[in-house]
Amino acid sequence: MLKGLKHIDPLHKAIIHKKTIEISYQSFKAKLPQIIVLYPYLLKEYRNRWFILGVNRKGKAIMILALDRIENFKELNSEKYHKPEFDVNTYFDDVIGVSKAPGQTAQTIVFKIDNDNAPYVITKPLHSSQKLLKEEEDGMLFSIDVIWNFELERELLGFGEKLQVLTPKR
């Protein structure tokens, strides 16, 4: 069983009932868990891993925490819940995956994929913004409007030498 799944139902209830929560969270990089007071807004799944989107009471920073790194959490009934100051339902619209830094904006990514792999990209688009720009003899050009993040890189690199990113030049 995937680690962290036991948290889905109680976190979902905390979101529905607008409860502030205190999380003991151990990131992969930290030596010790940290305590985070969070206003939870949304649960999101990406590649069989679950995440919670919320705002940290300290500094009001938007946070995306992986459920498999939550050691435990509890509701803080004495702590006032703060409603989101952004549209939770569209927060991930310009992202492949879940990695998104505050203030980060989408950019147009243009890539070329060979003819053997183009049908995979046509029948299962990388993102809802995907457009076919041009058909060439040796492949097809597509564009997507997304935030450049780790998950995007992994998706593109998964095609190896069969896919070439034309823009941006990074």
Short mmCIF file of N, CA and C in Angstrom, two decimals:
data_model
loop_
_atom_site.label_atom_id
_atom_site.label_comp_id
_atom_site.label_asym_id
_atom_site.label_seq_id
_atom_site.Cartn_x
_atom_site.Cartn_y
_atom_site.Cartn_z
N MET A 1 0.84 -1.20 0.00
CA MET A 1 0.00 0.00 0.00
C MET A 1 0.87 1.25 0.00
N LEU A 2 0.48 2.24 -0.77
CA LEU A 2 1.23 3.47 -0.86
C LEU A 2 1.17 4.22 0.46
N LYS A 3 2.32 4.71 0.87
CA LYS A 3 2.42 5.45 2.13
C LYS A 3 1.63 6.76 2.04
N GLY A 4 0.92 7.09 3.08
CA GLY A 4 0.20 8.35 3.15
C GLY A 4 -1.26 8.27 2.77
N LEU A 5 -1.69 7.15 2.20
CA LEU A 5 -3.09 7.04 1.78
C LEU A 5 -4.06 7.11 2.96
N LYS A 6 -3.61 6.72 4.12
CA LYS A 6 -4.48 6.76 5.31
C LYS A 6 -4.89 8.19 5.66
N HIS A 7 -4.15 9.17 5.14
CA HIS A 7 -4.45 10.58 5.45
C HIS A 7 -5.53 11.17 4.55
N ILE A 8 -5.84 10.52 3.42
CA ILE A 8 -6.75 11.12 2.44
C ILE A 8 -8.11 11.45 3.05
N ASP A 9 -8.75 10.48 3.67
CA ASP A 9 -10.10 10.72 4.20
C ASP A 9 -10.12 11.79 5.30
N PRO A 10 -9.25 11.70 6.32
CA PRO A 10 -9.29 12.76 7.34
C PRO A 10 -8.89 14.14 6.81
N LEU A 11 -7.97 14.20 5.85
CA LEU A 11 -7.62 15.50 5.27
C LEU A 11 -8.78 16.04 4.44
N HIS A 12 -9.45 15.17 3.72
CA HIS A 12 -10.62 15.58 2.94
C HIS A 12 -11.69 16.17 3.86
N LYS A 13 -11.91 15.54 5.00
CA LYS A 13 -12.89 16.05 5.97
C LYS A 13 -12.45 17.41 6.52
N ALA A 14 -11.15 17.57 6.76
CA ALA A 14 -10.65 18.86 7.25
C ALA A 14 -10.88 19.96 6.22
N ILE A 15 -10.73 19.62 4.95
CA ILE A 15 -10.96 20.59 3.87
C ILE A 15 -12.45 20.96 3.82
N ILE A 16 -13.31 19.95 3.82
CA ILE A 16 -14.75 20.18 3.73
C ILE A 16 -15.26 21.01 4.90
N HIS A 17 -14.77 20.70 6.10
CA HIS A 17 -15.24 21.39 7.32
C HIS A 17 -14.42 22.64 7.65
N LYS A 18 -13.50 22.98 6.74
CA LYS A 18 -12.68 24.20 6.89
C LYS A 18 -11.98 24.24 8.25
N LYS A 19 -11.18 23.21 8.49
CA LYS A 19 -10.42 23.10 9.74
C LYS A 19 -8.95 23.39 9.50
N THR A 20 -8.37 24.20 10.35
CA THR A 20 -6.93 24.41 10.33
C THR A 20 -6.28 23.16 10.90
N ILE A 21 -5.15 22.75 10.31
CA ILE A 21 -4.48 21.53 10.78
C ILE A 21 -3.01 21.81 11.11
N GLU A 22 -2.50 21.00 12.00
CA GLU A 22 -1.08 21.03 12.34
C GLU A 22 -0.47 19.72 11.85
N ILE A 23 0.52 19.83 10.97
CA ILE A 23 1.12 18.66 10.33
C ILE A 23 2.55 18.49 10.79
N SER A 24 2.91 17.24 11.08
CA SER A 24 4.31 16.88 11.27
C SER A 24 4.78 16.34 9.92
N TYR A 25 5.70 17.07 9.28
CA TYR A 25 6.07 16.79 7.89
C TYR A 25 7.57 16.58 7.77
N GLN A 26 7.96 15.47 7.17
CA GLN A 26 9.38 15.14 6.99
C GLN A 26 9.68 15.12 5.50
N SER A 27 10.27 16.19 4.99
CA SER A 27 10.64 16.21 3.57
C SER A 27 11.83 15.28 3.35
N PHE A 28 12.08 14.94 2.10
CA PHE A 28 13.20 14.05 1.78
C PHE A 28 14.54 14.68 2.16
N LYS A 29 14.62 16.00 2.14
CA LYS A 29 15.88 16.70 2.40
C LYS A 29 16.12 16.99 3.87
N ALA A 30 15.06 17.00 4.68
CA ALA A 30 15.19 17.38 6.09
C ALA A 30 15.64 16.20 6.95
N LYS A 31 16.46 16.50 7.95
CA LYS A 31 16.90 15.46 8.88
C LYS A 31 15.84 15.16 9.92
N LEU A 32 15.05 16.18 10.25
CA LEU A 32 13.98 16.03 11.25
C LEU A 32 12.67 16.57 10.68
N PRO A 33 11.55 16.04 11.17
CA PRO A 33 10.26 16.57 10.71
C PRO A 33 10.05 18.00 11.20
N GLN A 34 9.28 18.76 10.44
CA GLN A 34 8.94 20.11 10.87
C GLN A 34 7.43 20.16 11.13
N ILE A 35 7.05 21.09 11.98
CA ILE A 35 5.63 21.29 12.29
C ILE A 35 5.12 22.45 11.45
N ILE A 36 4.04 22.19 10.71
CA ILE A 36 3.46 23.19 9.82
C ILE A 36 1.99 23.36 10.20
N VAL A 37 1.57 24.59 10.43
CA VAL A 37 0.15 24.89 10.63
C VAL A 37 -0.37 25.32 9.26
N LEU A 38 -1.36 24.56 8.78
CA LEU A 38 -1.80 24.71 7.39
C LEU A 38 -3.31 24.91 7.31
N TYR A 39 -3.71 25.80 6.38
CA TYR A 39 -5.11 25.93 6.02
C TYR A 39 -5.27 25.09 4.74
N PRO A 40 -5.86 23.91 4.84
CA PRO A 40 -5.92 23.00 3.69
C PRO A 40 -7.05 23.34 2.74
N TYR A 41 -6.77 23.25 1.41
CA TYR A 41 -7.77 23.63 0.41
C TYR A 41 -8.11 22.54 -0.60
N LEU A 42 -7.14 21.70 -0.95
CA LEU A 42 -7.37 20.77 -2.05
C LEU A 42 -6.45 19.56 -1.95
N LEU A 43 -6.99 18.38 -2.27
CA LEU A 43 -6.19 17.18 -2.43
C LEU A 43 -6.00 16.94 -3.92
N LYS A 44 -4.79 16.56 -4.32
CA LYS A 44 -4.49 16.32 -5.74
C LYS A 44 -3.64 15.07 -5.87
N GLU A 45 -3.98 14.28 -6.89
CA GLU A 45 -3.21 13.08 -7.19
C GLU A 45 -2.39 13.31 -8.45
N TYR A 46 -1.15 12.86 -8.44
CA TYR A 46 -0.31 12.86 -9.63
C TYR A 46 0.56 11.62 -9.59
N ARG A 47 0.39 10.77 -10.59
CA ARG A 47 1.17 9.54 -10.73
C ARG A 47 1.13 8.67 -9.48
N ASN A 48 -0.06 8.44 -8.99
CA ASN A 48 -0.30 7.58 -7.81
C ASN A 48 0.32 8.13 -6.53
N ARG A 49 0.61 9.41 -6.48
CA ARG A 49 1.08 10.05 -5.25
C ARG A 49 0.11 11.19 -4.96
N TRP A 50 -0.28 11.31 -3.71
CA TRP A 50 -1.25 12.33 -3.32
C TRP A 50 -0.57 13.52 -2.65
N PHE A 51 -1.15 14.70 -2.87
CA PHE A 51 -0.62 15.95 -2.35
C PHE A 51 -1.76 16.77 -1.77
N ILE A 52 -1.42 17.64 -0.84
CA ILE A 52 -2.38 18.58 -0.30
C ILE A 52 -1.89 20.00 -0.59
N LEU A 53 -2.79 20.81 -1.09
CA LEU A 53 -2.52 22.21 -1.38
C LEU A 53 -3.13 23.03 -0.26
N GLY A 54 -2.37 23.95 0.28
CA GLY A 54 -2.87 24.81 1.33
C GLY A 54 -1.97 26.01 1.52
N VAL A 55 -2.27 26.77 2.54
CA VAL A 55 -1.46 27.94 2.87
C VAL A 55 -0.95 27.79 4.29
N ASN A 56 0.33 28.03 4.44
CA ASN A 56 1.00 27.96 5.74
C ASN A 56 0.62 29.20 6.56
N ARG A 57 0.23 28.98 7.81
CA ARG A 57 -0.11 30.11 8.68
C ARG A 57 1.07 31.07 8.80
N LYS A 58 2.25 30.53 8.89
CA LYS A 58 3.46 31.34 9.02
C LYS A 58 3.85 31.87 7.63
N GLY A 59 3.70 33.15 7.42
CA GLY A 59 4.08 33.76 6.16
C GLY A 59 3.04 33.66 5.06
N LYS A 60 1.96 32.93 5.30
CA LYS A 60 0.86 32.78 4.33
C LYS A 60 1.34 32.26 2.97
N ALA A 61 2.36 31.41 2.98
CA ALA A 61 2.90 30.86 1.74
C ALA A 61 2.05 29.69 1.26
N ILE A 62 1.83 29.62 -0.06
CA ILE A 62 1.15 28.47 -0.65
C ILE A 62 2.10 27.29 -0.58
N MET A 63 1.57 26.16 -0.12
CA MET A 63 2.38 24.95 0.02
C MET A 63 1.69 23.78 -0.65
N ILE A 64 2.50 22.89 -1.20
CA ILE A 64 2.02 21.64 -1.77
C ILE A 64 2.83 20.54 -1.08
N LEU A 65 2.16 19.77 -0.25
CA LEU A 65 2.84 18.76 0.56
C LEU A 65 2.43 17.36 0.12
N ALA A 66 3.42 16.48 0.00
CA ALA A 66 3.14 15.09 -0.36
C ALA A 66 2.61 14.35 0.86
N LEU A 67 1.52 13.63 0.69
CA LEU A 67 0.92 12.91 1.81
C LEU A 67 1.83 11.82 2.35
N ASP A 68 2.68 11.26 1.50
CA ASP A 68 3.56 10.19 1.97
C ASP A 68 4.68 10.69 2.88
N ARG A 69 4.79 12.00 3.03
CA ARG A 69 5.80 12.56 3.94
C ARG A 69 5.17 13.17 5.19
N ILE A 70 3.85 13.07 5.28
CA ILE A 70 3.16 13.51 6.49
C ILE A 70 3.25 12.39 7.52
N GLU A 71 3.88 12.68 8.65
CA GLU A 71 3.99 11.66 9.70
C GLU A 71 2.67 11.56 10.46
N ASN A 72 2.11 12.71 10.82
CA ASN A 72 0.79 12.77 11.44
C ASN A 72 0.28 14.20 11.39
N PHE A 73 -0.98 14.35 11.71
CA PHE A 73 -1.54 15.69 11.76
C PHE A 73 -2.75 15.67 12.69
N LYS A 74 -3.13 16.88 13.11
CA LYS A 74 -4.32 17.01 13.96
C LYS A 74 -5.01 18.32 13.62
N GLU A 75 -6.32 18.33 13.87
CA GLU A 75 -7.08 19.55 13.67
C GLU A 75 -6.82 20.49 14.83
N LEU A 76 -6.76 21.78 14.53
CA LEU A 76 -6.58 22.80 15.56
C LEU A 76 -7.88 23.58 15.67
N ASN A 77 -8.75 23.14 16.53
CA ASN A 77 -10.07 23.78 16.65
C ASN A 77 -9.98 25.21 17.17
N SER A 78 -8.92 25.53 17.88
CA SER A 78 -8.77 26.88 18.43
C SER A 78 -8.20 27.86 17.41
N GLU A 79 -7.71 27.34 16.29
CA GLU A 79 -7.06 28.17 15.26
C GLU A 79 -8.06 28.53 14.17
N LYS A 80 -8.23 29.84 13.91
CA LYS A 80 -9.16 30.30 12.89
C LYS A 80 -8.69 29.86 11.51
N TYR A 81 -9.63 29.38 10.71
CA TYR A 81 -9.37 28.94 9.33
C TYR A 81 -9.40 30.15 8.40
N HIS A 82 -8.48 30.23 7.47
CA HIS A 82 -8.45 31.32 6.49
C HIS A 82 -8.80 30.78 5.11
N LYS A 83 -9.75 31.43 4.48
CA LYS A 83 -10.15 31.03 3.13
C LYS A 83 -9.04 31.37 2.14
N PRO A 84 -8.97 30.62 1.03
CA PRO A 84 -7.92 30.90 0.04
C PRO A 84 -8.12 32.25 -0.63
N GLU A 85 -7.01 32.88 -0.96
CA GLU A 85 -7.04 34.17 -1.67
C GLU A 85 -6.72 33.97 -3.14
N PHE A 86 -6.86 32.74 -3.62
CA PHE A 86 -6.62 32.40 -5.03
C PHE A 86 -7.65 31.34 -5.40
N ASP A 87 -7.81 31.12 -6.69
CA ASP A 87 -8.79 30.13 -7.16
C ASP A 87 -8.18 28.73 -7.07
N VAL A 88 -8.59 28.01 -6.07
CA VAL A 88 -8.08 26.66 -5.81
C VAL A 88 -8.39 25.73 -6.98
N ASN A 89 -9.56 25.91 -7.59
CA ASN A 89 -9.99 25.00 -8.65
C ASN A 89 -9.20 25.14 -9.94
N THR A 90 -8.53 26.27 -10.15
CA THR A 90 -7.74 26.46 -11.37
C THR A 90 -6.24 26.56 -11.09
N TYR A 91 -5.84 26.37 -9.84
CA TYR A 91 -4.43 26.56 -9.45
C TYR A 91 -3.47 25.70 -10.28
N PHE A 92 -3.86 24.48 -10.59
CA PHE A 92 -2.97 23.55 -11.30
C PHE A 92 -3.23 23.51 -12.81
N ASP A 93 -4.05 24.40 -13.33
CA ASP A 93 -4.40 24.35 -14.75
C ASP A 93 -3.22 24.54 -15.69
N ASP A 94 -2.20 25.28 -15.26
CA ASP A 94 -1.06 25.57 -16.13
C ASP A 94 0.18 24.74 -15.76
N VAL A 95 -0.07 23.56 -15.17
CA VAL A 95 1.03 22.73 -14.67
C VAL A 95 0.87 21.28 -15.11
N ILE A 96 1.98 20.66 -15.43
CA ILE A 96 2.03 19.20 -15.53
C ILE A 96 2.57 18.75 -14.18
N GLY A 97 1.80 17.96 -13.46
CA GLY A 97 2.22 17.54 -12.12
C GLY A 97 1.72 18.48 -11.06
N VAL A 98 2.57 18.73 -10.04
CA VAL A 98 2.14 19.56 -8.92
C VAL A 98 3.14 20.64 -8.52
N SER A 99 4.31 20.66 -9.12
CA SER A 99 5.33 21.63 -8.72
C SER A 99 5.06 22.99 -9.34
N LYS A 100 4.84 23.97 -8.46
CA LYS A 100 4.54 25.32 -8.91
C LYS A 100 4.93 26.28 -7.80
N ALA A 101 5.80 27.21 -8.13
CA ALA A 101 6.21 28.21 -7.16
C ALA A 101 5.29 29.43 -7.28
N PRO A 102 4.99 30.10 -6.16
CA PRO A 102 4.15 31.30 -6.23
C PRO A 102 4.75 32.32 -7.19
N GLY A 103 3.89 32.90 -8.01
CA GLY A 103 4.34 33.90 -8.96
C GLY A 103 4.86 33.34 -10.28
N GLN A 104 5.07 32.05 -10.34
CA GLN A 104 5.56 31.43 -11.56
C GLN A 104 4.46 31.48 -12.62
N THR A 105 4.83 31.82 -13.85
CA THR A 105 3.83 31.91 -14.91
C THR A 105 4.15 30.92 -16.03
N ALA A 106 3.09 30.56 -16.74
CA ALA A 106 3.23 29.61 -17.84
C ALA A 106 4.01 30.24 -18.99
N GLN A 107 4.68 29.38 -19.74
CA GLN A 107 5.36 29.81 -20.94
C GLN A 107 5.05 28.81 -22.05
N THR A 108 5.24 29.23 -23.28
CA THR A 108 4.99 28.33 -24.40
C THR A 108 6.21 27.46 -24.63
N ILE A 109 5.99 26.16 -24.60
CA ILE A 109 7.04 25.18 -24.87
C ILE A 109 6.73 24.59 -26.25
N VAL A 110 7.68 24.68 -27.15
CA VAL A 110 7.52 24.10 -28.49
C VAL A 110 8.47 22.93 -28.60
N PHE A 111 7.93 21.79 -29.03
CA PHE A 111 8.77 20.61 -29.17
C PHE A 111 8.43 19.86 -30.45
N LYS A 112 9.42 19.11 -30.90
CA LYS A 112 9.26 18.29 -32.10
C LYS A 112 9.44 16.84 -31.69
N ILE A 113 8.55 15.99 -32.17
CA ILE A 113 8.64 14.57 -31.86
C ILE A 113 8.61 13.78 -33.16
N ASP A 114 9.35 12.70 -33.22
CA ASP A 114 9.43 11.93 -34.45
C ASP A 114 8.08 11.28 -34.78
N ASN A 115 7.94 10.86 -36.02
CA ASN A 115 6.66 10.31 -36.50
C ASN A 115 6.24 9.04 -35.79
N ASP A 116 7.21 8.23 -35.32
CA ASP A 116 6.86 6.99 -34.62
C ASP A 116 6.21 7.26 -33.27
N ASN A 117 6.60 8.35 -32.60
CA ASN A 117 6.09 8.66 -31.27
C ASN A 117 4.98 9.71 -31.26
N ALA A 118 4.79 10.40 -32.38
CA ALA A 118 3.76 11.44 -32.46
C ALA A 118 2.36 10.91 -32.13
N PRO A 119 1.98 9.71 -32.57
CA PRO A 119 0.63 9.22 -32.22
C PRO A 119 0.38 9.13 -30.71
N TYR A 120 1.42 8.85 -29.94
CA TYR A 120 1.27 8.78 -28.48
C TYR A 120 0.95 10.15 -27.90
N VAL A 121 1.58 11.18 -28.45
CA VAL A 121 1.35 12.54 -27.99
C VAL A 121 0.00 13.07 -28.50
N ILE A 122 -0.40 12.61 -29.67
CA ILE A 122 -1.70 13.04 -30.22
C ILE A 122 -2.85 12.41 -29.42
N THR A 123 -2.74 11.10 -29.14
CA THR A 123 -3.85 10.41 -28.47
C THR A 123 -3.86 10.62 -26.96
N LYS A 124 -2.72 10.98 -26.39
CA LYS A 124 -2.65 11.29 -24.96
C LYS A 124 -1.81 12.56 -24.80
N PRO A 125 -2.46 13.72 -24.99
CA PRO A 125 -1.73 15.00 -24.92
C PRO A 125 -0.98 15.17 -23.59
N LEU A 126 0.16 15.85 -23.67
CA LEU A 126 0.94 16.11 -22.46
C LEU A 126 0.20 17.08 -21.54
N HIS A 127 -0.61 17.97 -22.12
CA HIS A 127 -1.33 18.98 -21.34
C HIS A 127 -2.55 19.42 -22.14
N SER A 128 -3.55 19.93 -21.46
CA SER A 128 -4.79 20.35 -22.13
C SER A 128 -4.57 21.51 -23.11
N SER A 129 -3.48 22.25 -22.95
CA SER A 129 -3.17 23.37 -23.85
C SER A 129 -2.46 22.93 -25.13
N GLN A 130 -2.18 21.65 -25.26
CA GLN A 130 -1.38 21.15 -26.39
C GLN A 130 -2.04 21.45 -27.74
N LYS A 131 -1.19 21.95 -28.68
CA LYS A 131 -1.64 22.23 -30.04
C LYS A 131 -0.64 21.64 -31.02
N LEU A 132 -1.16 21.09 -32.10
CA LEU A 132 -0.32 20.64 -33.20
C LEU A 132 -0.01 21.87 -34.05
N LEU A 133 1.26 22.22 -34.18
CA LEU A 133 1.65 23.41 -34.92
C LEU A 133 1.95 23.11 -36.38
N LYS A 134 2.62 21.97 -36.61
CA LYS A 134 3.09 21.71 -37.97
C LYS A 134 3.43 20.24 -38.12
N GLU A 135 3.13 19.71 -39.29
CA GLU A 135 3.56 18.36 -39.64
C GLU A 135 4.71 18.48 -40.62
N GLU A 136 5.82 17.84 -40.28
CA GLU A 136 6.98 17.84 -41.17
C GLU A 136 7.26 16.41 -41.59
N GLU A 137 8.15 16.26 -42.53
CA GLU A 137 8.47 14.93 -43.04
C GLU A 137 9.03 14.01 -41.96
N ASP A 138 9.84 14.56 -41.07
CA ASP A 138 10.50 13.75 -40.05
C ASP A 138 9.89 13.85 -38.65
N GLY A 139 8.71 14.49 -38.53
CA GLY A 139 8.08 14.59 -37.23
C GLY A 139 7.03 15.68 -37.18
N MET A 140 6.52 15.91 -35.97
CA MET A 140 5.47 16.90 -35.77
C MET A 140 5.88 17.89 -34.70
N LEU A 141 5.48 19.15 -34.89
CA LEU A 141 5.75 20.20 -33.91
C LEU A 141 4.49 20.46 -33.10
N PHE A 142 4.66 20.53 -31.79
CA PHE A 142 3.56 20.80 -30.87
C PHE A 142 3.96 21.95 -29.95
N SER A 143 2.94 22.56 -29.36
CA SER A 143 3.19 23.55 -28.32
C SER A 143 2.30 23.23 -27.12
N ILE A 144 2.79 23.58 -25.96
CA ILE A 144 2.01 23.54 -24.72
C ILE A 144 2.33 24.80 -23.94
N ASP A 145 1.35 25.31 -23.21
CA ASP A 145 1.53 26.51 -22.38
C ASP A 145 1.47 26.08 -20.93
N VAL A 146 2.66 25.91 -20.33
CA VAL A 146 2.77 25.39 -18.97
C VAL A 146 3.92 26.05 -18.21
N ILE A 147 3.91 25.83 -16.93
CA ILE A 147 5.02 26.24 -16.09
C ILE A 147 6.14 25.21 -16.23
N TRP A 148 7.36 25.69 -16.38
CA TRP A 148 8.51 24.78 -16.47
C TRP A 148 8.79 24.25 -15.07
N ASN A 149 8.70 22.94 -14.91
CA ASN A 149 8.96 22.33 -13.60
C ASN A 149 9.58 20.94 -13.77
N PHE A 150 9.85 20.31 -12.66
CA PHE A 150 10.47 18.99 -12.62
C PHE A 150 9.65 17.95 -13.37
N GLU A 151 8.34 17.96 -13.16
CA GLU A 151 7.48 16.96 -13.81
C GLU A 151 7.46 17.13 -15.33
N LEU A 152 7.46 18.36 -15.80
CA LEU A 152 7.52 18.62 -17.24
C LEU A 152 8.82 18.06 -17.81
N GLU A 153 9.93 18.34 -17.16
CA GLU A 153 11.22 17.83 -17.63
C GLU A 153 11.23 16.31 -17.71
N ARG A 154 10.70 15.66 -16.68
CA ARG A 154 10.65 14.19 -16.69
C ARG A 154 9.79 13.67 -17.83
N GLU A 155 8.68 14.34 -18.08
CA GLU A 155 7.77 13.93 -19.16
C GLU A 155 8.47 14.05 -20.51
N LEU A 156 9.12 15.17 -20.74
CA LEU A 156 9.81 15.39 -22.02
C LEU A 156 11.01 14.47 -22.17
N LEU A 157 11.80 14.34 -21.12
CA LEU A 157 12.99 13.48 -21.18
C LEU A 157 12.64 12.01 -21.36
N GLY A 158 11.41 11.65 -20.97
CA GLY A 158 10.97 10.26 -21.12
C GLY A 158 10.93 9.80 -22.57
N PHE A 159 10.88 10.74 -23.52
CA PHE A 159 10.89 10.39 -24.93
C PHE A 159 12.32 10.27 -25.48
N GLY A 160 13.31 10.62 -24.64
CA GLY A 160 14.71 10.51 -25.06
C GLY A 160 15.01 11.34 -26.29
N GLU A 161 15.80 10.77 -27.19
CA GLU A 161 16.22 11.49 -28.39
C GLU A 161 15.11 11.62 -29.43
N LYS A 162 13.97 11.02 -29.17
CA LYS A 162 12.83 11.08 -30.10
C LYS A 162 12.11 12.42 -30.03
N LEU A 163 12.37 13.20 -28.98
CA LEU A 163 11.72 14.49 -28.78
C LEU A 163 12.79 15.56 -28.61
N GLN A 164 12.59 16.68 -29.26
CA GLN A 164 13.51 17.80 -29.15
C GLN A 164 12.73 19.05 -28.74
N VAL A 165 13.15 19.70 -27.66
CA VAL A 165 12.53 20.96 -27.24
C VAL A 165 13.16 22.08 -28.07
N LEU A 166 12.31 22.81 -28.80
CA LEU A 166 12.79 23.88 -29.65
C LEU A 166 12.82 25.22 -28.93
N THR A 167 11.79 25.48 -28.12
CA THR A 167 11.78 26.67 -27.28
C THR A 167 11.11 26.34 -25.96
N PRO A 168 11.54 26.91 -24.87
CA PRO A 168 12.65 27.86 -24.75
C PRO A 168 14.00 27.14 -24.86
N LYS A 169 15.02 27.89 -25.06
CA LYS A 169 16.38 27.33 -25.19
C LYS A 169 17.02 27.22 -23.81
N ARG A 170 16.65 26.16 -23.07
CA ARG A 170 17.26 25.98 -21.76
C ARG A 170 17.79 24.58 -21.61
#
